[in-house]
Tab-separated table of C-alpha atoms and ligand atoms in Angstrom:
chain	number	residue	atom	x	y	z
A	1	UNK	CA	97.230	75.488	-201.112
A	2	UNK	CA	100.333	76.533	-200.173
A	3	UNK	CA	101.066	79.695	-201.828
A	4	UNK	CA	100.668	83.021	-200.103
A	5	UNK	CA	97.898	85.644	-201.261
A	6	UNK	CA	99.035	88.615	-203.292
A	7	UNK	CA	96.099	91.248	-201.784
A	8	UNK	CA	95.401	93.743	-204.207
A	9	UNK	CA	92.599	95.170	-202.701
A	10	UNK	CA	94.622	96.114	-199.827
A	11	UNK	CA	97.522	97.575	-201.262
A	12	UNK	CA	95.048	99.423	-203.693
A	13	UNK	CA	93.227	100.551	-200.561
A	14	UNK	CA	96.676	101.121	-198.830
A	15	UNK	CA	97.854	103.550	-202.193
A	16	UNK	CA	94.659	105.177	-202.349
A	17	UNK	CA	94.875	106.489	-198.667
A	18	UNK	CA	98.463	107.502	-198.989
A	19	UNK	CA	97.366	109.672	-202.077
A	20	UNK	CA	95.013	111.366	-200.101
A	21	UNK	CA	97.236	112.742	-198.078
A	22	UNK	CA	99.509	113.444	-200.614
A	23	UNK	CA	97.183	115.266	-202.796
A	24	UNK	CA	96.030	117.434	-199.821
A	25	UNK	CA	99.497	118.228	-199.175
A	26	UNK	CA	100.531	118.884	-202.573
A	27	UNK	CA	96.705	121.208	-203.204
A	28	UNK	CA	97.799	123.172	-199.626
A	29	UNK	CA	100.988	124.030	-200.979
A	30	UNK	CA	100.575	125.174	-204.462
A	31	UNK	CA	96.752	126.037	-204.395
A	32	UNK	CA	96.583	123.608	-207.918
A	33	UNK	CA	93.885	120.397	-207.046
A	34	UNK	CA	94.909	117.808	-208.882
A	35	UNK	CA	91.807	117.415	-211.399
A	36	UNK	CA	91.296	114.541	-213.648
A	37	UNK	CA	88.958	115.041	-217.022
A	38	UNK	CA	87.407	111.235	-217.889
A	39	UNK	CA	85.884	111.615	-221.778
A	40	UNK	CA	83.346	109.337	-222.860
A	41	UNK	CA	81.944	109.147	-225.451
A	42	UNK	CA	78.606	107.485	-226.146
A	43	UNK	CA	77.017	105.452	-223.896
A	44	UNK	CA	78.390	101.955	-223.987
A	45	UNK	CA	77.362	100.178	-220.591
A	46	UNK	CA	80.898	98.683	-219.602
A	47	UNK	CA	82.492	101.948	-220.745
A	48	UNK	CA	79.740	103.855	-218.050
A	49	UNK	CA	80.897	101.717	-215.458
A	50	UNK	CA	84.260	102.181	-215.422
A	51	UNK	CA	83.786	105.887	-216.296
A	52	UNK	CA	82.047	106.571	-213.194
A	53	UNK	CA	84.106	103.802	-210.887
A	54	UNK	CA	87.223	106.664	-212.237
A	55	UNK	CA	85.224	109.848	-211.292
A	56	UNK	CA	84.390	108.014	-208.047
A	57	UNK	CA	87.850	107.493	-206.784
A	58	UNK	CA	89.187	110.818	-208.027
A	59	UNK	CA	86.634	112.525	-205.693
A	60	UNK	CA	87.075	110.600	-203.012
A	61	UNK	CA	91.372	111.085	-203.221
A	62	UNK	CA	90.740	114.605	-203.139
A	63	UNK	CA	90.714	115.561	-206.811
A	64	UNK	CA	88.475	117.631	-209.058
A	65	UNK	CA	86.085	115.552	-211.391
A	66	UNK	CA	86.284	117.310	-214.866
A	67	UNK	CA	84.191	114.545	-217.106
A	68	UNK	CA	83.280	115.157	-220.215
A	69	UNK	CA	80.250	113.207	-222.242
A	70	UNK	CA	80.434	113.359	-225.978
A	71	UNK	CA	77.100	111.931	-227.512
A	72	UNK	CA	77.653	108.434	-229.455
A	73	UNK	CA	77.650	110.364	-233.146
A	74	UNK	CA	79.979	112.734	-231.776
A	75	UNK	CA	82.030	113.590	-234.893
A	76	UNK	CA	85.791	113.348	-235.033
A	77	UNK	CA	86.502	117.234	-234.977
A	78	UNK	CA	84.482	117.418	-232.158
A	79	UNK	CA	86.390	115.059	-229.823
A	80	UNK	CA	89.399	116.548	-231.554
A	81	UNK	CA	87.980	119.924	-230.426
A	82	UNK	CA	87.128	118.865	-226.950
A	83	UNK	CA	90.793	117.142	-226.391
A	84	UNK	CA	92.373	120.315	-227.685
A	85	UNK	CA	90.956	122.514	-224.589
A	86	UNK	CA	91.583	119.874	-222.325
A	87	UNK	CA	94.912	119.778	-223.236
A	88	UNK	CA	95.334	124.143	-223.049
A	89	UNK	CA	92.995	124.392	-219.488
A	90	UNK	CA	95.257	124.869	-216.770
A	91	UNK	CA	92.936	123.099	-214.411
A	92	UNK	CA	92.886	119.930	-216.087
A	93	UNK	CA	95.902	117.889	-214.824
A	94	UNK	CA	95.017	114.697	-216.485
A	95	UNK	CA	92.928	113.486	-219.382
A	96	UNK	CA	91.719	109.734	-219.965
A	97	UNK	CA	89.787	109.177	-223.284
A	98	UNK	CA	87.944	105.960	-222.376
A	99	UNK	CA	88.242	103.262	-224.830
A	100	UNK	CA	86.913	101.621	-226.797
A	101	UNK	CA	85.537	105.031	-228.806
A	102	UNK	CA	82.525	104.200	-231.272
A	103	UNK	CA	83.321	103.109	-234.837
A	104	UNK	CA	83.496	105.257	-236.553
A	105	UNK	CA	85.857	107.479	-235.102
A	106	UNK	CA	89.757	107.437	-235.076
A	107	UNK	CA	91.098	106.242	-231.803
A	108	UNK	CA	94.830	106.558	-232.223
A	109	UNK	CA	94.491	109.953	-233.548
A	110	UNK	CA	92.884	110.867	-230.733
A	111	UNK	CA	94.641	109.851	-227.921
A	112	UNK	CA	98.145	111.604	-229.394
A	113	UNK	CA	95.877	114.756	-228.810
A	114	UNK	CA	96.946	114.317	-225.188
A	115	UNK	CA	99.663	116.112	-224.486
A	116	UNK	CA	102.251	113.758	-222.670
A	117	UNK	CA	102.411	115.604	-219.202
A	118	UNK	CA	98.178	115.188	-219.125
A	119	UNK	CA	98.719	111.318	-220.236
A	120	UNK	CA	97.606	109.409	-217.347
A	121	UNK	CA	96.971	106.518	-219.489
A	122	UNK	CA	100.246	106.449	-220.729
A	123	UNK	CA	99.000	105.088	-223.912
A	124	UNK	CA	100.606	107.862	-226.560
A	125	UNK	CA	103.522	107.247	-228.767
A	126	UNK	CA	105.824	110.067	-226.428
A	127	UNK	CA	104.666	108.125	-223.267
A	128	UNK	CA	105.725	104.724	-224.849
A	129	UNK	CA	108.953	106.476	-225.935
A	130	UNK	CA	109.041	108.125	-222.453
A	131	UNK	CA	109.411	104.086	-221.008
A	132	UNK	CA	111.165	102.743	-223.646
A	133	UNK	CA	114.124	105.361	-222.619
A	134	UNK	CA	113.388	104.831	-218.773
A	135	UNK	CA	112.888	108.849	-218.696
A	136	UNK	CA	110.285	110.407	-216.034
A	137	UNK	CA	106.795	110.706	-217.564
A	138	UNK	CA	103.107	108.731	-216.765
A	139	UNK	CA	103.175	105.124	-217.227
A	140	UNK	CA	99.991	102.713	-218.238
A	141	UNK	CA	97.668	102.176	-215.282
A	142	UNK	CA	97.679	98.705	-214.915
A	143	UNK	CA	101.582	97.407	-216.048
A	144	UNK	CA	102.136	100.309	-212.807
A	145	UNK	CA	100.004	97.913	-210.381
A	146	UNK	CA	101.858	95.081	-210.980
A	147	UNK	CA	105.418	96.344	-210.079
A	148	UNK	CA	103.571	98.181	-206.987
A	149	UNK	CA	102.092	94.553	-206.352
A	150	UNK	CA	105.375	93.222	-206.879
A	151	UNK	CA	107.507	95.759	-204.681
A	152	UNK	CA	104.228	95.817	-201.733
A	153	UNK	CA	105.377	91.981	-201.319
A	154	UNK	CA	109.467	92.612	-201.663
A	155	UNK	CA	109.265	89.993	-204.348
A	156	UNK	CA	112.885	90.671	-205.867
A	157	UNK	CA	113.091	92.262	-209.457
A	158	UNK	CA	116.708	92.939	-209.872
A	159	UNK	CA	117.873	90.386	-211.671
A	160	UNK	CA	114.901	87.928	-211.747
A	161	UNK	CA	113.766	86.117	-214.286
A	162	UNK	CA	110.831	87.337	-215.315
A	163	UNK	CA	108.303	85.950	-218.207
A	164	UNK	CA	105.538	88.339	-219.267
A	165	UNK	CA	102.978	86.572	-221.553
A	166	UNK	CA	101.114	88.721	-223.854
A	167	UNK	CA	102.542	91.837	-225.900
A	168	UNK	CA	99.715	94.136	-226.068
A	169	UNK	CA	100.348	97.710	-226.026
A	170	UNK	CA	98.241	97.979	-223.173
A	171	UNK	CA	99.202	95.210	-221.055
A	172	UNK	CA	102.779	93.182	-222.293
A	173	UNK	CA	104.787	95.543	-223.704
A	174	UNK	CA	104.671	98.476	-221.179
A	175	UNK	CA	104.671	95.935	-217.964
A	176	UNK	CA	108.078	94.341	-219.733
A	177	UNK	CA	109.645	97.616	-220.079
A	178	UNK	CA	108.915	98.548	-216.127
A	179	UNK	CA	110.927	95.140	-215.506
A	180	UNK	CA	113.426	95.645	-217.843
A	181	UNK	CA	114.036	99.738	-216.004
A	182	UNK	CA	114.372	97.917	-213.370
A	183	UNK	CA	116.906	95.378	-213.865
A	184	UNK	CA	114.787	92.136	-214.416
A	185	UNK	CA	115.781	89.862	-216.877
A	186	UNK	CA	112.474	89.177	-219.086
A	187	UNK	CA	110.919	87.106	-221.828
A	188	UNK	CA	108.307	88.627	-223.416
A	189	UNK	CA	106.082	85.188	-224.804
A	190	UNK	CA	103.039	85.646	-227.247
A	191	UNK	CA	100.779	83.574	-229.377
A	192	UNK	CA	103.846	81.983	-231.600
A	193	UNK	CA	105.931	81.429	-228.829
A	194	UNK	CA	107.047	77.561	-229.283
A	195	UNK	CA	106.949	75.523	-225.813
A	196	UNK	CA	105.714	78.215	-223.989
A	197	UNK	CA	104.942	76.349	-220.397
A	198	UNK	CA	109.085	75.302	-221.181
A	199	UNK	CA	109.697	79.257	-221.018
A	200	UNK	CA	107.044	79.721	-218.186
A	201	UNK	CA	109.191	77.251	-215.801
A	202	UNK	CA	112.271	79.117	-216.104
A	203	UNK	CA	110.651	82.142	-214.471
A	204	UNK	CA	110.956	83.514	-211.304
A	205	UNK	CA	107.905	85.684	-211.976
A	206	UNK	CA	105.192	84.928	-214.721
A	207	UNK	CA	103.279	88.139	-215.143
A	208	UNK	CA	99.932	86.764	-217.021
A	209	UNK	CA	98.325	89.221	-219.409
A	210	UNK	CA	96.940	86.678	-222.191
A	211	UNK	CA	93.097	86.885	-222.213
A	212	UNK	CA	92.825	83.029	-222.555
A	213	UNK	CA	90.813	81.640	-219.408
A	214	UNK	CA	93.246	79.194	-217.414
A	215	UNK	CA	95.731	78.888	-219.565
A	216	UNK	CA	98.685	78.976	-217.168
A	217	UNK	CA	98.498	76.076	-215.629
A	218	UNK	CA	101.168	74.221	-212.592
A	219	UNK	CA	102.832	72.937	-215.096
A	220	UNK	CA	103.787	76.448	-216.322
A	221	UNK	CA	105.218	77.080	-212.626
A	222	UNK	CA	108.507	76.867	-211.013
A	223	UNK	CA	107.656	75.500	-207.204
A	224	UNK	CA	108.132	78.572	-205.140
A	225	UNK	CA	107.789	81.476	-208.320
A	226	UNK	CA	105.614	84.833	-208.029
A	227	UNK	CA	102.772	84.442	-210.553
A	228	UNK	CA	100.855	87.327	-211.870
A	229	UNK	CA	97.154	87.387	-213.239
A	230	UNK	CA	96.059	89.960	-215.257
A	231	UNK	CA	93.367	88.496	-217.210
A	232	UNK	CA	89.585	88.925	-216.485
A	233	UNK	CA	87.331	86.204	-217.652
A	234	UNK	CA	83.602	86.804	-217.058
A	235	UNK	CA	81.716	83.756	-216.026
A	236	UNK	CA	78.748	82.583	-215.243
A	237	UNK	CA	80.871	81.366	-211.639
A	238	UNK	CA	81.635	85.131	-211.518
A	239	UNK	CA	85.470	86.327	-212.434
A	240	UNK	CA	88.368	84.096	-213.208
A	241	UNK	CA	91.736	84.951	-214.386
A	242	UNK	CA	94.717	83.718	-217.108
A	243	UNK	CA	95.856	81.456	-214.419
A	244	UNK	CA	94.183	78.111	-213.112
A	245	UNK	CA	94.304	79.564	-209.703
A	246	UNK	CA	93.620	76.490	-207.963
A	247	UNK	CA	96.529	74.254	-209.428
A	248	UNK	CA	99.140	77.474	-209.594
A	249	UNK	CA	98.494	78.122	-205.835
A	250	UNK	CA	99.948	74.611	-205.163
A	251	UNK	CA	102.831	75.197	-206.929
A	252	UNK	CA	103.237	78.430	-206.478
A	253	UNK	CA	105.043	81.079	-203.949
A	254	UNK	CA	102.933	84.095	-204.304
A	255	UNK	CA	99.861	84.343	-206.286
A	256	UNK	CA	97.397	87.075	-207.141
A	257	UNK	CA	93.542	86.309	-207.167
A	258	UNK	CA	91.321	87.265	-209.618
A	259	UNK	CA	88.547	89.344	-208.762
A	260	UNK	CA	91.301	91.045	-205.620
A	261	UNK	CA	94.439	91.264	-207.363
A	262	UNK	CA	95.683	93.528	-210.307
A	263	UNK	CA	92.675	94.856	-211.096
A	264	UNK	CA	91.823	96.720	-207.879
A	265	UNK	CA	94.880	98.208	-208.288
A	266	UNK	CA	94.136	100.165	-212.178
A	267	UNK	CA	92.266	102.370	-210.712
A	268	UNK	CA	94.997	103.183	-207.580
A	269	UNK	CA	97.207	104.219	-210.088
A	270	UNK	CA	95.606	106.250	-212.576
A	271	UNK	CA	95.080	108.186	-209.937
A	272	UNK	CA	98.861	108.123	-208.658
A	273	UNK	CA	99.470	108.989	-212.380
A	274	UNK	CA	97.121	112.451	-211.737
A	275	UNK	CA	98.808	113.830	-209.136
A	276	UNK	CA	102.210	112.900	-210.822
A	277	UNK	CA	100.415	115.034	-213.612
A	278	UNK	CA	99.521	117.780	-211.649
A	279	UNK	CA	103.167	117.913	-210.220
A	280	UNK	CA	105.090	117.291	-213.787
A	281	UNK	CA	102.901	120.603	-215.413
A	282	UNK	CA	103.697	122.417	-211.633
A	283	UNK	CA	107.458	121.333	-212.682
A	284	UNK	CA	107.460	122.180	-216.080
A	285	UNK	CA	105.839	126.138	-215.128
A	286	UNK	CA	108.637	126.236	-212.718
A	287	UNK	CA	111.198	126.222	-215.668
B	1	NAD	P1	95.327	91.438	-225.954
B	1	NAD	O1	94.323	90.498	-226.541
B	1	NAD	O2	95.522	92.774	-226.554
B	1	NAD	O3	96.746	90.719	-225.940
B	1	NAD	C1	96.880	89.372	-225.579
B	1	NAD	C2	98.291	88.922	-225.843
B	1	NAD	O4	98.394	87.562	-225.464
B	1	NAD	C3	98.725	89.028	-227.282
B	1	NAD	O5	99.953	89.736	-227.323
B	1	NAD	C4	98.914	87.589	-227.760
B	1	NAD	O6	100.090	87.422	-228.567
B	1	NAD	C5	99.062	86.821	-226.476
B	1	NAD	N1	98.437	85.506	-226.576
B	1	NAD	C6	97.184	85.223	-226.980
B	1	NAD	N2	96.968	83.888	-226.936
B	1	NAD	C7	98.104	83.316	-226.487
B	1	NAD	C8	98.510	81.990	-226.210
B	1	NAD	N3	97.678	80.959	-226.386
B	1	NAD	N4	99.757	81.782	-225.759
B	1	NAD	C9	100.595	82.818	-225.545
B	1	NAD	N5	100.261	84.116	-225.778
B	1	NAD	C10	99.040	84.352	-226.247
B	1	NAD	O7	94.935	91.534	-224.407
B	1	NAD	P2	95.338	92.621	-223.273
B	1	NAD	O8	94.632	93.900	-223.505
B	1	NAD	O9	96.816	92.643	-223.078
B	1	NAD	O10	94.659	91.929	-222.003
B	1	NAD	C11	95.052	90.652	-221.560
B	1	NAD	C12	94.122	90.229	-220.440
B	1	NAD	O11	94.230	91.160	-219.359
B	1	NAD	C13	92.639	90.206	-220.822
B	1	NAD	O12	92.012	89.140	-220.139
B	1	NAD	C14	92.121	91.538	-220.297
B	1	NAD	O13	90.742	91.490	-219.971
B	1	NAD	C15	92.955	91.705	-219.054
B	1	NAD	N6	93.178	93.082	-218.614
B	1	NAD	C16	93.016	93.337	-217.282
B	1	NAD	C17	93.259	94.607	-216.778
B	1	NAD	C18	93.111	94.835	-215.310
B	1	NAD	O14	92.894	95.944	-214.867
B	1	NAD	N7	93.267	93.799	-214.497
B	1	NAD	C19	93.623	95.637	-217.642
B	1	NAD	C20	93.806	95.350	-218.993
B	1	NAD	C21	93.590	94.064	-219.472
């Protein structure tokens, strides 16, 4: 192998601590704590998980845990209801509606229920507009790890080439639009793009966010290019990414794992994105 080992689970270890302090220093001076309000609603197993994984790291950076459990026939007006005095409480800084809802509820009505300076998802249409404009407000959780992934390592972005595969709204768009703010040049490919390991191999970076086990192969790679997994495969050999991480890493310069790479660092930033909450409302009071 001769590419070097993008660590996520140190530089999400390495953000977390730093927001500790920061939170502390920011709760000292104003008297607000940071708190963070995780809805769920029902009890879907993989939704608990990550539910409580959120609520676990809040604590532990020093913020207030304001969940909220809806039961799984929770009607629409009552999640309306509950979003609507999460959005007026003073004490709430941030609000994540965990997704997916149940059926038969309305999930894109609900999330534009959170007001934009509470939207540490970043997944409303004033958040996306927010980015789109490259003006201040929260950005999605995981398109954040990658540039802090990205900058951790000083892998250049000004000016790169940069080829983001997948254009989800959670994922490709939003992670394109942090590259563009910052000056990279970038291709966004998708599921009709024509030659797309041709495309790949002009990239300085390939940021992976596909959901197709291995499909990125060294083919796809320019020797010496930064090469981005997003993708989560569950196996029965455990995790594996969007990348064939054993043939990339030959090929490549910098490579993240998968489990240890973006996906420690989620988490890290939604709760970056809470205290940037709690300071945006502290702002916006000011005025
Ligand atoms: P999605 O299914 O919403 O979007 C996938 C995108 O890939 C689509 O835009 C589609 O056009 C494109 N695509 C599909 N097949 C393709 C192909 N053969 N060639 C080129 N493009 C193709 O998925 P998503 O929500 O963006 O997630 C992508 C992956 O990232 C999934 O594996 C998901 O589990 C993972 N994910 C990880 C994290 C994390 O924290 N690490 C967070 C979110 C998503």
């Amino acid at each position: 192998m001769t590419a070097g080992i993008i660590d996520g689970k140190a530089v999400a270890a390495r953000v977390r601590e730093g927001l500790k302090t920061e939170v502390a220093a920011f709760h000292a001076a104003t008297g607000i704590q940071p708190g963070l309000a995780t809805v769920l609603v029902g009890g879907d197993p993989a939704s608990e998980v990550y539910v409580a994984s959120k609520r676990k790291s809040s604590v532990a950076a020093g913020m207030a845990d304001l969940h909220q459990h809806l039961a799984d026939d929770a009607s629409q007006a009552e999640v309306e209801e509950l979003l609507k005095g999460l959005a007026a409480d003073s004490s709430v800084s941030g609000i994540l509606l965990q997704l997916p809802v149940p059926k038969h509820l309305d999930a894109a009505s609900l999330v534009e229920l959170i007001p934009f300076e509470k939207d540490v998802d970043g997944l409303t249409t004033m958040s996306v507009g927010l980015l789109a404009q490259n003006k201040p407000g929260l950005r999605p959780c995981t398109p954040s790890g990658v540039i802090e992934l990205l900058d951790s390592y000083e892998v250049p972005i000004e000016g790169a080439n940069v080829v983001v595969i997948g254009r989800s709204e959670l994922v490709g768009r939003p992670v394109a639009q942090l590259l563009v703010n910052r000056n990279a040049t970038v291709t966004i490919a998708h599921s009709r793009t024509k030659n797309l390991a041709e495309v790949c191999r002009g990239a300085d970076i390939i940021v992976a966010a596909v959901g197709v086990k291995g499909l990125i192969t060294a083919e796809f790679v320019k020797p010496g290019a930064t090469v981005i997994d997003v993708g989560i495969h569950r196996g029965p050999e455990g995790l594996s990414g969007d990348v064939d991480f054993a043939g990339v890493a030959e090929v490549a310069g910098l490579i993240t794992p998968v489990p240890g790479g973006v996906g420690p660092m989620t988490i890290a930033m939604l709760l970056a994105n809470t205290l940037r909450a709690a300071q945006l409302q502290h702002e916006l009071a000011a005025v």
